[in-house]
Every structure is written in C-alpha cells, then in structure tokens.
Amino acid sequence: MKTTDTEQAAPPPNFIRNIVANDLKENKYDGRVVTRFPPEPNGYLHIGHAKSICLNFGIAAENKGGICNLRFDDTDPSKEEIEYVESIKSDVRWLGFDWGERQFFASDYFEKLYKYAMQLIKEGKAYVDSLSAQEIREYRGTLTEPGRESAYRDRSVEENMDLFTRMRAGEFKDGAHVLRAKIDMASPNMLLRDPTLYRIKHVPHYRTGDKWCIYPMYDFTHCLSDSIEGITHSICTLEFEINRQLYDWVLDALNVYHPQQIEFARLNISYTVLSKRKLIELVEGGHVTGWDDPRMLTISGLRRRGYTPASIRNFCERIGVAKRDSMVDVALLEYSAREDLNKHAPRVMAVLRPLKVVIDNYPEDKEEELEGENNPEDPKAGSRKIPFTRVLYIEQEDFMEDPPKKFFRLAPGREVRLKHAYYIKCVNVVKDEQTDEVVEVHCTYDPKTRGGWSEDGRKVKGTLHWVSAAHALKAEVRLYDHLFLKENPGDEKTGSDFKTYLNPNSLESLTSCMVEPSLAVAVPGSRYQFLRQGYFCVDSKDSSSNALVFNRTVTLRDTWAKIQRSRKK
Ligand code: ATP
Ligand code: MG
C-alpha cells in the first residue's frame, strides 16, 4: 500500500537500523534493544538533539520490547542546572517521546563510579598523578611524538588508594591531584595517553550538593553509565569515534557488561549554529530574547515559532543517518513545517500592512456574513462566517497607482476578486496632501459576484485577502529571517567570531496588522495559515486576549522544491 504520510510509512533502512537488526538476528544481547538519550543539562536542546532523540527513541520503538532511557550526563557541576533538566524533559515529551520510569542521572552513579575507580587502582590500572594541569599537557606529547610518563606513575597501590580517598575527603585543593588511567603514554591515540578519570573540583553540584568534591570525567562516566543501565547500542555523534577505544578500554579493564558504541554524523543546518556553547553566547549576550526566541533552532524556539512535533520528526527521518558530516539546507526544515501545517492549519485572512478600501456603492449600514472554507485540504475542517462591510482593509502591496503590465492586483480602473466576497473595481484614490501617498482606495463592487464568482462568467486575474475594518482585530505580527547571513557561521576555519555574521534584520515586527474577527478565540500556540502570507502561530509568551501577537513560522514559498529543481538541471 502506498502512503503519503511519512509517519506511517515503514522506516527506511539506515546503517544503525541494520546493525540493530543484525544483532537481533544473531541474538547478541538476548533479543534486547536498549538505547539512551544522554544530554548534559548545560543548555536547552536544539534541532541537532532532535535528530539524536528521534534516532534513539525511534530505534527502541521500532523493535519489540525496545526501550530508551533518558539519562542526564551531569558530571560538570560548574555548568549544569535544574532549569536545563526541566526544559530537556519538556522538550523530549513535546517531541512525542516517553521514557516512562527510566529517567536517570549520571550523578546517581557517583558512588558506584567511585568504587569502579578504586577497583582500577587496586588492579594497578589507575594512579594518582600530582603534576600540574600545565605539566600534564606538556607530558602528553603530540600527534607525531610520544608522551612522557609522569614520575608519579609508579606510585604503589597503597599510596594511590590513600591519596584517592583523601581527594574524596576534601583534603586537597583543585588541581592538586588527578586520577589517571594507566594505559600507554606512547599510544597513537592521544586519548589513551593515560587519560584523566577524576579531577578535584570544590564546586557544589545541582543535585548532590557538597557531597562530592571530586568529579568523574566524561570518558569514564559515559561508558560505565551505559554498562550500569544495560544499554545495548550506545549511539553517539562522530566526534566520539576517537573516544571509542577508551570506552572499550574502561569496560574491559573492569570486566563489566559491555555495550557497543556506534557513531553517526551530527546534524548541521545552514544559516545557524548548533552548539550549546554558541547558543548560550547568543542568549547571554542579548542577541536573542532567550533560548526560546523563535529565531533559534532550539526545540523551544521552534515550538514557539509554530513548528509541530510531527514536522520535526518528519524532518529528522528525511535527513537520514549517515557516517559523514554534512550540512542540511534550512529550506528542508521549512519544507517539513509547511507540509504538515498545510494539512492541519485553518485558513484565515490577516492584513499585515493595511490600506483602507471604501466600497462606494455598498450601503453604509449594511453588514453581510460571507462563508469561508477553513481548509481546502481537510474536508472535515468546515467553514466560518466572515463579516463584509463598506470599509475594508487590504494589503498595501496589493494596490499600485501606476502599475506595470504584469501587476494583476488592484489599480485604478482594474477589477479584482476579494476572497470569499465580491469583485471590486478601483474608481478613485485619496492621497495624503503632504506625502502624496495613497491612503484610501475607492472602489465599486458588483453584487452579482457574491462568494467571489461572477454570474456572467467574467474572469479576473487577482484574488486579494481583506478584512472588514469595523470587525478586524488589531494584532502584532513578527516576521523572521535567518539568524545569520552566512551559510556556515560556525565554521571555525575562518577564524572570525560567529557573531559577526548575525543578521541585523532577522526580526521585523509589524504592529498595526488587522486580522479577521474569528481569531478572537485563537489560543496561544495555535497555528493558522494567513492566506497568501504564510503559516503563523499565536505567540505563547507575549500574546493575550487584548494584544494578539503572531509569529510567522514559514512563508508559503517552497524554496526547497526550487533548490531541488535547480540541482536536477
Ligand atoms: P553541543 O555541541 O550542542 O553542546 P553536545 O553533544 O555537547 O551538543 P549533549 O547534551 O552532550 O550535547 O548531547 C546529547 C546527545 O545529543 C549526544 O548523544 C549528542 O551526540 C547528540 N547531539 C548533540 N548535537 C547533535 C547534533 N548536532 N546532531 C546530532 N546529534 C547531536
Ligand atoms: Mg556534550
């Protein structure tokens, strides 16, 4: 059976799905599929995380009995906060995924991890080093030269145990000692040159408070957390490929349950940055209004902008999973929003830059209710009543006093259709005496064109949206452009600060828009198509019943299709 809905189609194969299917066939993990999504709570989630979420939760859901854990990788007390934990949970839930009871924190494993560290010490596989951070760096060597061994490398097991115990007890200052794995200072993989497993940090942790003053490093924590939770497939991004040897070393050295790490390419999107460190800079530097600024490709920004969870999931499926880094065109993300909103968003009329129109031959006290279908894509969406009166607003750009030949909208002597209403013909204009600007357009209407169709079969080329001046609601509409002017602002190779590429015109706020009265009941977060203008969402923060605020999610222009066509040429 053919289906047009990507959500219902069988998922296409990718190399990770193939690995999982093969492991199941070979009964590698007794038929279990256990994945995890392991964010560090040091910022809000972005669209790149959505790819990882869809992959991890998706693989679990696709396989019978499969489960996916939500694990907070919280081993750096200086950057992590409970606010981030809460935002991450609400974002994952909003995307449509459920971790059930399986919410974990690496910080809950601190005691276990400490015991594992002790075990390594006892087995002569780890030692306390007292070199300074600077010396440790110098001793590490380079890609072409082997490193040097620290003089402390051969401390006795007893001395190491004593020092590590006292590190935990808080006897030493930050940086006085570290615990290192004893692997190989000459390894071609620099990460295996006796990596640090624990450092002293007298910083309270948002969950464990002052209980600890030593904290485990990522490479020690991550593999063991996976092992403790019985993860089968530990899916991470490509930059961790080089860490895999260390992942395997730690688990082998301790002889514990050993999941398989699999790397995939991280998502990059044009005209934006996707790194929490950079996103934080934008938030803290006041370049955006917050993590949920509708220009940010954070999950909360996309939600506020009007993206649906389904559109983000479809996008993540569409981009696929690869082993090589690449850049995805932001037009594809916008296409996914449009595709989903087209099916579900009711159509309404809103005039963004109003121009007054007076219908001279329409009685002053008359008022009609015209019928407008809510969504031609959805027969169940029904219709609504739209008030029509003598004074209306149309879009300024839909009128030209002196139009070129190909202008099919309103102009002196020309006739157009008002959507759902009548044909009108421009007979006169009123101008501002000082500026010479047209401030009022006078028209006549043809009563024999009710509903927008002429009884005599006469055709018009243009169809305009409009609102009745007496009924329209005033609204603010925010139009957005890309946050950056450069396709790859985060490119480190250029050597310039990514913030120099910020687009000064990424937000245009129109404060005297006029929208049709049916929008009086529009609740925050609800989405509409404004005819001819795009898809819009009621802002969830700044909109209220007496001050409507809309964000434009996307325009109606399908730039993605255009890009595809030009690629084929
Ligand atoms: P950032 O670079 O934005 O700080 P991170 O990798 O440090 O991201 P984590 O909180 O550690 O952020 O990420 C949680 C999970 O999300 C990891 O498994 C990580 O690989 C994945 N992830 C992060 N960014 C992307 C991305 N751009 N594309 C795909 N997966 C990503
Ligand atoms: Mg990280």
Coordinates of C-alpha atoms and ligand atoms in Angstrom, one line a residue:
M1 CA 0.0 0.0 0.0
K2 CA 1.2 3.5 -0.8
T3 CA 1.2 6.1 1.8
T4 CA 1.9 9.8 1.6
D5 CA 2.3 10.2 5.4
T6 CA 5.9 9.7 6.3
E7 CA 4.9 8.9 9.8
Q8 CA 3.0 5.8 8.8
A9 CA 5.4 4.6 6.2
A10 CA 7.8 1.8 7.3
P11 CA 11.1 3.4 8.3
P12 CA 13.7 3.3 5.6
P13 CA 16.8 1.3 6.4
N14 CA 19.9 3.1 7.7
F15 CA 23.2 1.7 8.8
I16 CA 22.3 1.8 12.5
R17 CA 18.9 0.1 11.9
N18 CA 20.9 -2.5 10.0
I19 CA 23.3 -3.1 12.9
V20 CA 20.4 -3.5 15.4
A21 CA 18.5 -5.8 13.1
N22 CA 21.6 -7.9 12.6
D23 CA 22.4 -8.1 16.3
L24 CA 18.8 -9.2 16.9
K25 CA 19.2 -11.9 14.3
E26 CA 22.4 -13.1 16.0
N27 CA 20.8 -12.8 19.4
K28 CA 23.7 -10.7 20.5
Y29 CA 22.0 -9.2 23.6
D30 CA 19.4 -11.9 24.2
G31 CA 17.0 -10.1 22.0
R32 CA 17.2 -6.8 23.9
V33 CA 17.3 -3.4 22.4
V34 CA 18.1 -0.7 24.9
T35 CA 19.2 2.8 23.8
R36 CA 19.5 6.1 25.7
F37 CA 19.4 9.8 25.0
P38 CA 22.2 11.3 27.2
P39 CA 22.1 15.1 27.3
E40 CA 24.2 17.2 29.5
P41 CA 21.9 19.6 31.3
N42 CA 24.0 22.7 30.4
G43 CA 21.7 24.3 27.9
Y44 CA 18.4 23.8 26.0
L45 CA 18.0 21.2 23.3
H46 CA 18.3 22.1 19.7
I47 CA 17.3 20.6 16.4
G48 CA 20.5 18.5 16.4
H49 CA 19.5 16.9 19.6
A50 CA 16.1 16.2 18.0
K51 CA 17.9 14.0 15.4
S52 CA 19.5 12.0 18.2
I53 CA 16.2 11.8 20.2
C54 CA 14.3 10.5 17.1
L55 CA 17.1 8.0 16.4
N56 CA 17.4 6.6 19.9
F57 CA 13.7 6.6 20.8
G58 CA 12.8 5.6 17.3
I59 CA 15.1 2.5 17.3
A60 CA 13.7 1.5 20.7
A61 CA 10.1 1.9 19.5
E62 CA 10.6 0.1 16.2
N63 CA 11.8 -3.1 18.0
K64 CA 9.6 -5.3 20.1
G65 CA 10.3 -4.7 23.8
G66 CA 12.8 -2.0 22.9
I67 CA 13.4 0.8 25.5
C68 CA 15.1 4.1 25.5
N69 CA 16.4 5.8 28.7
L70 CA 16.6 9.5 29.3
R71 CA 19.9 10.0 31.1
F72 CA 21.3 13.3 32.3
D73 CA 25.0 13.3 31.8
D74 CA 25.7 15.6 34.7
T75 CA 29.3 15.4 35.8
D76 CA 30.4 19.0 35.4
P77 CA 28.9 21.0 38.4
S78 CA 30.0 24.3 37.1
K79 CA 27.7 24.3 34.1
E80 CA 24.7 22.3 35.0
E81 CA 21.4 23.5 36.3
I82 CA 17.9 22.1 37.2
E83 CA 16.3 24.6 34.8
Y84 CA 18.0 22.8 31.9
V85 CA 16.9 19.4 33.3
E86 CA 13.3 20.6 33.2
S87 CA 13.5 22.2 29.8
I88 CA 15.0 19.0 28.3
K89 CA 12.3 16.8 29.8
S90 CA 9.5 19.0 28.5
D91 CA 11.2 19.2 25.0
V92 CA 11.6 15.5 24.7
R93 CA 8.0 15.0 25.8
W94 CA 6.7 17.6 23.4
L95 CA 8.5 15.9 20.5
G96 CA 6.3 12.9 21.3
F97 CA 8.7 10.5 23.2
D98 CA 8.2 8.8 26.5
W99 CA 10.9 7.4 28.8
G100 CA 8.4 6.0 31.2
E101 CA 10.1 5.4 34.6
R102 CA 13.6 5.3 33.1
Q103 CA 14.9 8.8 34.0
F104 CA 18.5 8.5 35.1
F105 CA 21.3 10.8 36.2
A106 CA 25.0 10.0 35.9
S107 CA 25.2 11.8 39.3
D108 CA 23.2 9.0 40.8
Y109 CA 26.1 6.7 39.9
F110 CA 28.8 8.7 41.6
E111 CA 29.1 6.2 44.4
K112 CA 29.3 3.3 42.0
L113 CA 31.8 5.1 39.8
Y114 CA 34.0 5.8 42.8
K115 CA 34.0 2.1 43.6
Y116 CA 35.0 1.3 40.0
A117 CA 37.8 3.8 40.2
M118 CA 39.0 2.1 43.4
Q119 CA 38.9 -1.2 41.6
L120 CA 41.1 0.1 38.8
I121 CA 43.6 1.5 41.4
K122 CA 43.7 -1.9 43.2
E123 CA 44.4 -3.7 40.0
G124 CA 47.2 -1.3 39.1
K125 CA 45.2 0.2 36.2
A126 CA 44.9 3.7 37.6
Y127 CA 47.1 6.1 39.6
V128 CA 47.0 9.5 41.3
D129 CA 49.1 12.0 39.4
S130 CA 50.4 15.2 41.1
L131 CA 51.6 17.0 38.0
S132 CA 50.0 20.4 37.3
A133 CA 47.5 20.7 34.5
Q134 CA 50.1 22.5 32.5
E135 CA 52.7 19.8 33.0
I136 CA 50.2 17.1 32.2
R137 CA 49.5 18.8 28.9
E138 CA 53.3 19.1 28.2
Y139 CA 53.9 15.5 29.0
R140 CA 51.2 14.3 26.7
G141 CA 53.3 14.7 23.6
T142 CA 51.9 15.5 20.1
L143 CA 50.5 13.5 17.2
T144 CA 54.0 12.9 15.9
E145 CA 55.8 12.5 19.3
P146 CA 55.0 10.1 22.0
G147 CA 54.2 11.4 25.5
R148 CA 56.4 11.1 28.6
E149 CA 55.5 9.2 31.7
S150 CA 54.9 11.1 34.9
A151 CA 57.2 10.5 37.8
Y152 CA 54.1 9.6 39.9
R153 CA 53.0 6.9 37.5
D154 CA 54.6 4.2 39.6
R155 CA 53.1 5.1 42.9
S156 CA 52.2 2.0 44.9
V157 CA 48.6 0.8 45.0
E158 CA 48.5 1.7 48.8
E159 CA 49.7 5.2 48.2
N160 CA 47.2 5.6 45.3
M161 CA 44.3 4.3 47.4
D162 CA 45.3 6.6 50.3
L163 CA 45.6 9.7 48.1
F164 CA 42.3 9.0 46.2
T165 CA 40.5 8.5 49.5
R166 CA 41.8 11.8 50.7
M167 CA 41.0 13.5 47.4
R168 CA 37.4 12.5 48.0
A169 CA 37.6 13.6 51.7
G170 CA 38.4 17.1 50.5
E171 CA 42.0 17.3 51.8
F172 CA 43.4 18.9 48.6
K173 CA 42.8 22.0 46.6
D174 CA 41.5 22.0 43.0
G175 CA 44.2 20.8 40.6
A176 CA 46.5 19.3 43.3
H177 CA 46.0 15.8 42.0
V178 CA 44.1 13.9 39.4
L179 CA 43.3 10.2 39.0
R180 CA 44.6 8.8 35.7
A181 CA 44.1 5.6 33.8
K182 CA 47.4 3.7 33.3
I183 CA 47.3 2.9 29.6
D184 CA 50.1 3.9 27.3
M185 CA 51.8 7.3 27.0
A186 CA 53.0 6.3 23.5
S187 CA 49.6 5.4 22.1
P188 CA 49.0 6.8 18.7
N189 CA 45.5 7.7 20.0
M190 CA 46.3 10.7 22.3
L191 CA 43.2 9.9 24.3
L192 CA 44.8 6.7 25.5
R193 CA 47.8 8.5 26.9
D194 CA 46.8 8.0 30.5
P195 CA 43.5 10.0 30.4
T196 CA 42.3 11.7 33.4
L197 CA 39.4 9.9 35.1
Y198 CA 38.7 12.2 38.1
R199 CA 39.5 15.8 39.0
I200 CA 39.2 17.7 42.2
K201 CA 36.5 20.5 41.9
H202 CA 35.3 22.2 45.1
V203 CA 32.1 23.2 43.4
P204 CA 28.6 22.2 44.7
H205 CA 26.6 20.1 42.3
Y206 CA 23.0 21.0 41.5
R207 CA 21.9 17.5 42.6
T208 CA 24.5 16.2 45.0
G209 CA 25.2 19.5 46.7
D210 CA 28.5 19.4 48.7
K211 CA 28.7 15.7 48.9
W212 CA 31.4 15.4 46.3
C213 CA 34.5 17.5 45.6
I214 CA 35.9 15.1 43.0
Y215 CA 34.0 14.6 39.8
P216 CA 34.4 11.8 37.2
M217 CA 35.3 12.7 33.6
Y218 CA 33.1 12.1 30.6
D219 CA 35.0 9.2 29.2
F220 CA 34.9 7.3 32.5
T221 CA 31.3 8.1 33.3
H222 CA 29.7 7.6 30.0
C223 CA 30.7 4.0 29.2
L224 CA 30.0 2.9 32.8
S225 CA 26.6 4.6 32.9
D226 CA 25.8 2.7 29.7
S227 CA 27.0 -0.5 31.3
I228 CA 25.1 0.0 34.5
E229 CA 21.8 0.6 32.6
G230 CA 22.3 -2.4 30.3
I231 CA 22.4 -0.3 27.2
T232 CA 22.8 -2.4 24.0
H233 CA 23.5 0.2 21.4
S234 CA 25.2 3.4 22.6
I235 CA 24.6 5.8 19.7
C236 CA 26.6 9.0 19.7
T237 CA 27.9 11.6 17.2
L238 CA 31.0 11.2 15.1
E239 CA 33.4 13.3 17.1
F240 CA 33.3 10.5 19.7
E241 CA 34.7 7.9 17.3
I242 CA 38.2 8.6 18.6
N243 CA 36.8 8.0 22.2
R244 CA 35.6 4.6 21.4
Q245 CA 38.9 2.9 22.2
L246 CA 38.8 4.4 25.6
Y247 CA 35.1 3.5 26.1
D248 CA 36.1 -0.1 25.3
W249 CA 39.3 0.0 27.5
V250 CA 37.5 1.1 30.6
L251 CA 34.8 -1.6 30.3
D252 CA 37.3 -4.3 29.5
A253 CA 39.6 -3.2 32.3
L254 CA 36.8 -3.5 34.8
N255 CA 35.4 -6.6 33.1
V256 CA 31.8 -5.4 33.2
Y257 CA 28.9 -5.6 30.8
H258 CA 29.9 -4.0 27.5
P259 CA 27.5 -2.1 25.2
Q260 CA 28.5 -1.2 21.7
Q261 CA 29.2 2.4 20.8
I262 CA 28.1 3.4 17.3
E263 CA 28.8 6.8 15.8
F264 CA 26.7 8.8 13.3
A265 CA 27.2 12.2 11.7
R266 CA 25.9 15.2 13.7
L267 CA 23.3 17.5 12.1
N268 CA 24.5 20.8 10.8
I269 CA 22.0 23.3 9.3
S270 CA 22.7 26.2 7.1
Y271 CA 22.4 29.8 8.4
T272 CA 22.6 28.8 12.0
V273 CA 24.8 27.5 14.7
L274 CA 24.1 24.3 16.6
S275 CA 26.3 24.1 19.7
K276 CA 25.1 24.8 23.1
R277 CA 28.2 26.8 23.8
K278 CA 27.4 29.2 21.0
L279 CA 23.7 29.3 21.7
I280 CA 24.4 30.3 25.3
E281 CA 26.6 33.1 23.9
L282 CA 23.6 34.4 21.9
V283 CA 21.3 34.2 24.9
E284 CA 23.7 35.7 27.4
G285 CA 24.9 38.4 25.0
G286 CA 21.3 39.6 24.4
H287 CA 21.5 38.8 20.7
V288 CA 18.2 36.9 21.0
T289 CA 15.4 37.2 23.6
G290 CA 16.1 33.9 25.2
W291 CA 16.5 30.1 24.5
D292 CA 13.0 30.1 23.1
D293 CA 13.5 33.1 20.7
P294 CA 11.6 32.0 17.6
R295 CA 14.7 32.5 15.5
M296 CA 16.7 30.0 17.5
L297 CA 16.7 26.4 16.2
T298 CA 16.2 25.2 19.7
I299 CA 13.3 22.9 20.3
S300 CA 11.7 25.6 22.4
G301 CA 12.3 28.2 19.8
L302 CA 10.9 26.0 17.0
R303 CA 7.8 25.3 19.2
R304 CA 7.2 29.0 19.8
R305 CA 7.8 29.7 16.1
G306 CA 4.9 27.3 15.3
Y307 CA 6.7 24.1 14.2
T308 CA 4.7 21.0 15.0
P309 CA 6.4 17.9 16.7
A310 CA 5.4 15.9 13.6
S311 CA 7.1 18.3 11.3
I312 CA 10.4 18.0 13.3
R313 CA 10.1 14.2 13.4
N314 CA 9.5 14.0 9.7
F315 CA 12.5 16.3 9.1
C316 CA 14.7 14.0 11.2
E317 CA 13.6 11.0 9.3
R318 CA 14.0 12.7 5.9
I319 CA 17.6 13.8 6.5
G320 CA 18.6 10.2 7.3
V321 CA 21.5 8.9 9.3
A322 CA 25.0 9.0 7.7
K323 CA 28.5 8.3 8.7
R324 CA 29.9 11.6 7.2
D325 CA 29.3 15.1 8.3
S326 CA 27.3 17.3 6.1
M327 CA 25.2 20.5 6.0
V328 CA 21.5 20.3 5.6
D329 CA 19.7 23.2 3.9
V330 CA 17.4 25.0 6.3
A331 CA 14.9 25.1 3.4
L332 CA 14.3 21.4 4.1
L333 CA 13.3 22.1 7.7
E334 CA 10.9 24.8 6.5
Y335 CA 9.5 22.5 3.9
S336 CA 8.7 19.9 6.6
A337 CA 6.9 22.6 8.6
R338 CA 4.9 23.7 5.5
E339 CA 4.0 20.2 4.6
D340 CA 2.5 19.4 8.0
L341 CA 0.8 22.8 8.5
N342 CA -0.8 22.6 5.1
K343 CA -2.8 19.6 6.3
H344 CA -3.9 20.9 9.6
A345 CA -3.7 24.7 9.8
P346 CA -7.1 26.6 9.3
R347 CA -7.0 29.3 6.7
V348 CA -7.8 32.8 7.8
M349 CA -7.4 36.4 6.4
A350 CA -5.0 38.8 8.0
V351 CA -3.7 42.1 6.6
L352 CA -0.2 42.8 7.6
R353 CA 0.2 46.3 6.2
P354 CA -3.3 47.7 6.0
L355 CA -4.6 50.0 3.3
K356 CA -8.2 51.4 3.6
V357 CA -10.7 50.5 0.9
V358 CA -14.1 52.1 0.7
I359 CA -16.8 50.5 -1.4
D360 CA -18.7 53.5 -2.6
N361 CA -21.8 51.6 -3.8
Y362 CA -22.2 49.5 -0.7
P363 CA -24.7 50.8 1.9
E364 CA -23.1 52.4 4.9
D365 CA -25.1 50.5 7.5
K366 CA -25.1 47.2 5.7
E367 CA -23.3 44.1 7.0
E368 CA -23.2 40.7 5.4
E369 CA -21.9 37.4 6.6
L370 CA -20.0 35.5 4.0
E371 CA -18.9 31.9 4.1
G372 CA -15.2 30.9 4.1
E373 CA -13.9 27.4 4.0
N374 CA -11.5 26.7 6.8
N375 CA -9.1 24.3 5.0
P376 CA -9.4 23.1 1.4
E377 CA -7.0 20.3 2.3
D378 CA -9.3 19.0 5.1
P379 CA -13.0 18.4 4.3
K380 CA -13.7 18.0 8.0
A381 CA -12.5 21.5 8.8
G382 CA -15.8 23.1 7.8
S383 CA -16.4 26.8 7.3
R384 CA -16.8 30.0 9.1
K385 CA -18.7 33.3 8.7
I386 CA -16.8 36.4 7.6
P387 CA -18.3 39.9 8.0
F388 CA -18.3 42.1 5.0
T389 CA -18.9 45.9 5.2
R390 CA -18.4 49.1 3.2
V391 CA -15.0 49.8 4.7
L392 CA -12.3 47.2 4.4
Y393 CA -8.5 46.8 4.7
I394 CA -6.4 45.2 2.0
E395 CA -2.6 44.8 1.8
Q396 CA -0.7 48.0 0.8
E397 CA 1.3 46.0 -1.7
D398 CA -1.9 44.8 -3.4
F399 CA -2.5 48.2 -4.7
M400 CA -0.5 50.3 -7.2
E401 CA -1.5 53.6 -8.6
D402 CA 0.7 53.2 -11.6
P403 CA 1.2 49.5 -12.1
P404 CA 3.5 47.7 -14.6
K405 CA 1.8 45.4 -17.1
K406 CA 2.2 42.2 -15.1
F407 CA 0.7 43.5 -11.9
F408 CA -2.6 41.6 -11.5
R409 CA -3.8 43.2 -8.3
L410 CA -5.7 46.3 -7.7
A411 CA -5.1 49.5 -9.6
P412 CA -7.2 52.4 -11.0
G413 CA -9.8 51.0 -13.4
R414 CA -8.8 47.4 -12.6
E415 CA -11.1 44.7 -11.2
V416 CA -10.0 42.0 -8.7
R417 CA -11.7 39.4 -6.6
L418 CA -11.9 39.7 -2.8
K419 CA -11.6 36.2 -1.5
H420 CA -14.9 34.6 -0.4
A421 CA -16.6 38.0 -1.2
Y422 CA -17.1 40.1 -4.4
Y423 CA -15.4 41.5 -7.4
I424 CA -14.4 45.1 -6.8
K425 CA -13.1 47.8 -9.2
C426 CA -11.0 50.7 -8.3
V427 CA -12.6 54.0 -9.2
N428 CA -10.6 56.6 -7.3
V429 CA -7.9 57.2 -4.7
V430 CA -7.4 59.7 -1.8
K431 CA -3.9 60.9 -1.1
D432 CA -2.1 62.4 1.8
E433 CA -1.6 66.0 0.9
Q434 CA 1.8 66.2 2.3
T435 CA 3.4 62.9 1.3
D436 CA 1.3 62.2 -1.8
E437 CA 0.9 58.7 -0.5
V438 CA -2.4 56.8 -1.3
V439 CA -4.2 56.5 2.0
E440 CA -7.6 55.4 0.8
V441 CA -8.8 53.5 -2.3
H442 CA -12.3 53.9 -3.5
C443 CA -14.0 51.0 -5.3
T444 CA -17.3 49.8 -6.5
Y445 CA -18.5 46.2 -6.0
D446 CA -20.5 44.0 -8.3
P447 CA -23.4 42.5 -6.3
K448 CA -23.7 39.7 -8.9
T449 CA -20.4 38.3 -7.8
R450 CA -21.2 37.2 -4.3
G451 CA -18.9 34.5 -3.0
G452 CA -16.2 35.7 -5.4
W453 CA -17.7 34.3 -8.6
S454 CA -19.2 36.3 -11.4
E455 CA -22.7 35.2 -12.7
D456 CA -21.7 36.3 -16.3
G457 CA -18.5 34.2 -16.2
R458 CA -16.3 37.3 -16.3
K459 CA -12.8 36.5 -15.1
V460 CA -10.3 38.5 -13.0
K461 CA -6.7 37.7 -12.6
G462 CA -6.1 38.7 -9.0
T463 CA -7.6 37.5 -5.7
L464 CA -6.9 39.5 -2.6
H465 CA -7.4 38.8 1.1
W466 CA -9.1 41.5 3.2
V467 CA -10.8 42.2 6.5
S468 CA -13.7 44.4 7.5
A469 CA -12.5 47.5 9.2
A470 CA -15.3 47.6 11.7
H471 CA -14.7 43.9 12.7
A472 CA -11.0 43.4 12.4
L473 CA -8.8 42.8 15.4
K474 CA -5.5 44.7 15.8
A475 CA -2.5 42.4 16.1
E476 CA 1.2 42.4 16.1
V477 CA 2.9 40.1 13.6
R478 CA 6.6 39.1 13.8
L479 CA 8.3 38.1 10.6
Y480 CA 11.6 36.3 10.8
D481 CA 14.6 35.7 8.6
H482 CA 17.6 33.6 9.2
L483 CA 19.6 34.5 12.3
F484 CA 22.8 34.5 10.3
L485 CA 23.8 35.9 7.0
K486 CA 26.4 33.3 6.3
E487 CA 25.7 29.7 5.3
N488 CA 28.1 28.3 7.9
P489 CA 28.6 31.0 10.5
G490 CA 30.1 28.5 13.0
D491 CA 32.9 27.5 10.6
E492 CA 36.0 27.6 12.9
K493 CA 38.4 27.7 9.9
T494 CA 37.5 31.3 9.1
G495 CA 38.9 32.4 12.4
S496 CA 36.3 35.0 12.9
D497 CA 33.7 35.2 15.7
F498 CA 30.4 33.6 14.5
K499 CA 28.5 36.6 16.0
T500 CA 29.9 38.9 13.3
Y501 CA 27.6 37.1 10.9
L502 CA 24.4 37.8 12.8
N503 CA 21.7 39.1 10.5
P504 CA 20.6 42.6 11.7
N505 CA 17.2 42.1 10.0
S506 CA 16.3 38.7 11.3
L507 CA 13.2 40.1 13.0
E508 CA 10.6 42.5 11.6
S509 CA 7.8 43.4 13.8
L510 CA 4.6 44.8 12.3
T511 CA 2.5 46.3 15.0
S512 CA -0.6 47.6 13.2
C513 CA -1.9 44.4 11.4
M514 CA -5.6 43.7 11.1
V515 CA -6.8 40.2 11.4
E516 CA -10.3 38.7 10.9
P517 CA -12.5 38.5 14.0
S518 CA -12.6 34.7 14.2
L519 CA -9.1 35.0 15.6
A520 CA -10.5 36.4 18.8
V521 CA -10.6 32.9 20.2
A522 CA -7.1 31.9 19.0
V523 CA -5.3 30.4 21.9
P524 CA -1.5 30.7 22.5
G525 CA 0.3 28.1 20.4
S526 CA -2.4 27.7 17.8
R527 CA -1.4 27.7 14.2
Y528 CA -3.1 29.3 11.1
Q529 CA -2.4 29.9 7.5
F530 CA -2.9 33.6 6.8
L531 CA -3.9 33.5 3.1
R532 CA -1.1 34.4 0.8
Q533 CA 1.2 35.3 3.8
G534 CA 2.3 32.0 5.2
Y535 CA 1.8 30.0 8.4
F536 CA 1.6 31.8 11.7
C537 CA 1.4 30.8 15.3
V538 CA -0.1 32.7 18.3
D539 CA 2.9 33.6 20.4
S540 CA 2.9 31.6 23.6
K541 CA 4.6 34.3 25.7
D542 CA 3.6 37.7 24.5
S543 CA 0.1 37.2 23.2
S544 CA -3.0 37.8 25.3
S545 CA -6.7 38.3 24.6
N546 CA -6.3 42.1 24.3
A547 CA -2.9 42.1 22.5
L548 CA -2.7 39.4 19.8
V549 CA 0.8 38.5 18.7
F550 CA 1.6 36.1 15.9
N551 CA 4.9 34.6 14.8
R552 CA 5.4 33.7 11.2
T553 CA 6.5 30.1 11.1
V554 CA 7.3 30.0 7.4
T555 CA 6.2 31.7 4.2
L556 CA 4.2 29.8 1.6
R557 CA 7.1 29.8 -0.9
D558 CA 8.5 26.4 -1.3
T559 CA 12.2 27.2 -1.6
W560 CA 13.1 23.6 -1.1
A561 CA 11.3 22.5 -4.3
K562 CA 13.1 25.2 -6.1
I563 CA 16.5 24.1 -4.8
Q564 CA 15.7 20.5 -5.8
R565 CA 14.7 21.6 -9.3
S566 CA 17.9 23.7 -9.8
R567 CA 20.0 20.7 -8.6
K568 CA 18.5 18.4 -11.2
K569 CA 19.3 20.8 -14.0
Ligands
ATP1 P1 26.5 20.7 21.8 O1 27.7 20.6 20.9 O2 25.3 21.4 21.2 O3 26.9 21.3 23.1 P2 26.6 18.2 22.9 O4 26.9 17.0 22.1 O5 27.6 18.7 23.8 O6 26.0 19.3 22.0 P3 24.9 16.7 24.7 O7 23.9 17.3 25.7 O8 26.1 16.1 25.2 O9 25.3 17.9 23.7 O10 24.2 15.8 23.6 C1 23.3 14.8 23.9 C2 23.2 13.9 22.7 O11 22.8 14.6 21.6 C3 24.5 13.3 22.4 O12 24.4 11.9 22.1 C4 25.0 14.0 21.2 O13 25.8 13.2 20.4 C5 23.6 14.4 20.5 N1 23.8 15.6 19.7 C6 24.2 16.8 20.1 N2 24.3 17.6 19.0 C7 23.9 16.9 17.9 C8 23.8 17.2 16.5 N3 24.0 18.4 16.0 N4 23.3 16.3 15.7 C9 23.0 15.0 16.2 N5 23.1 14.7 17.4 C10 23.6 15.6 18.3
MG2 MG 28.4 17.2 25.3

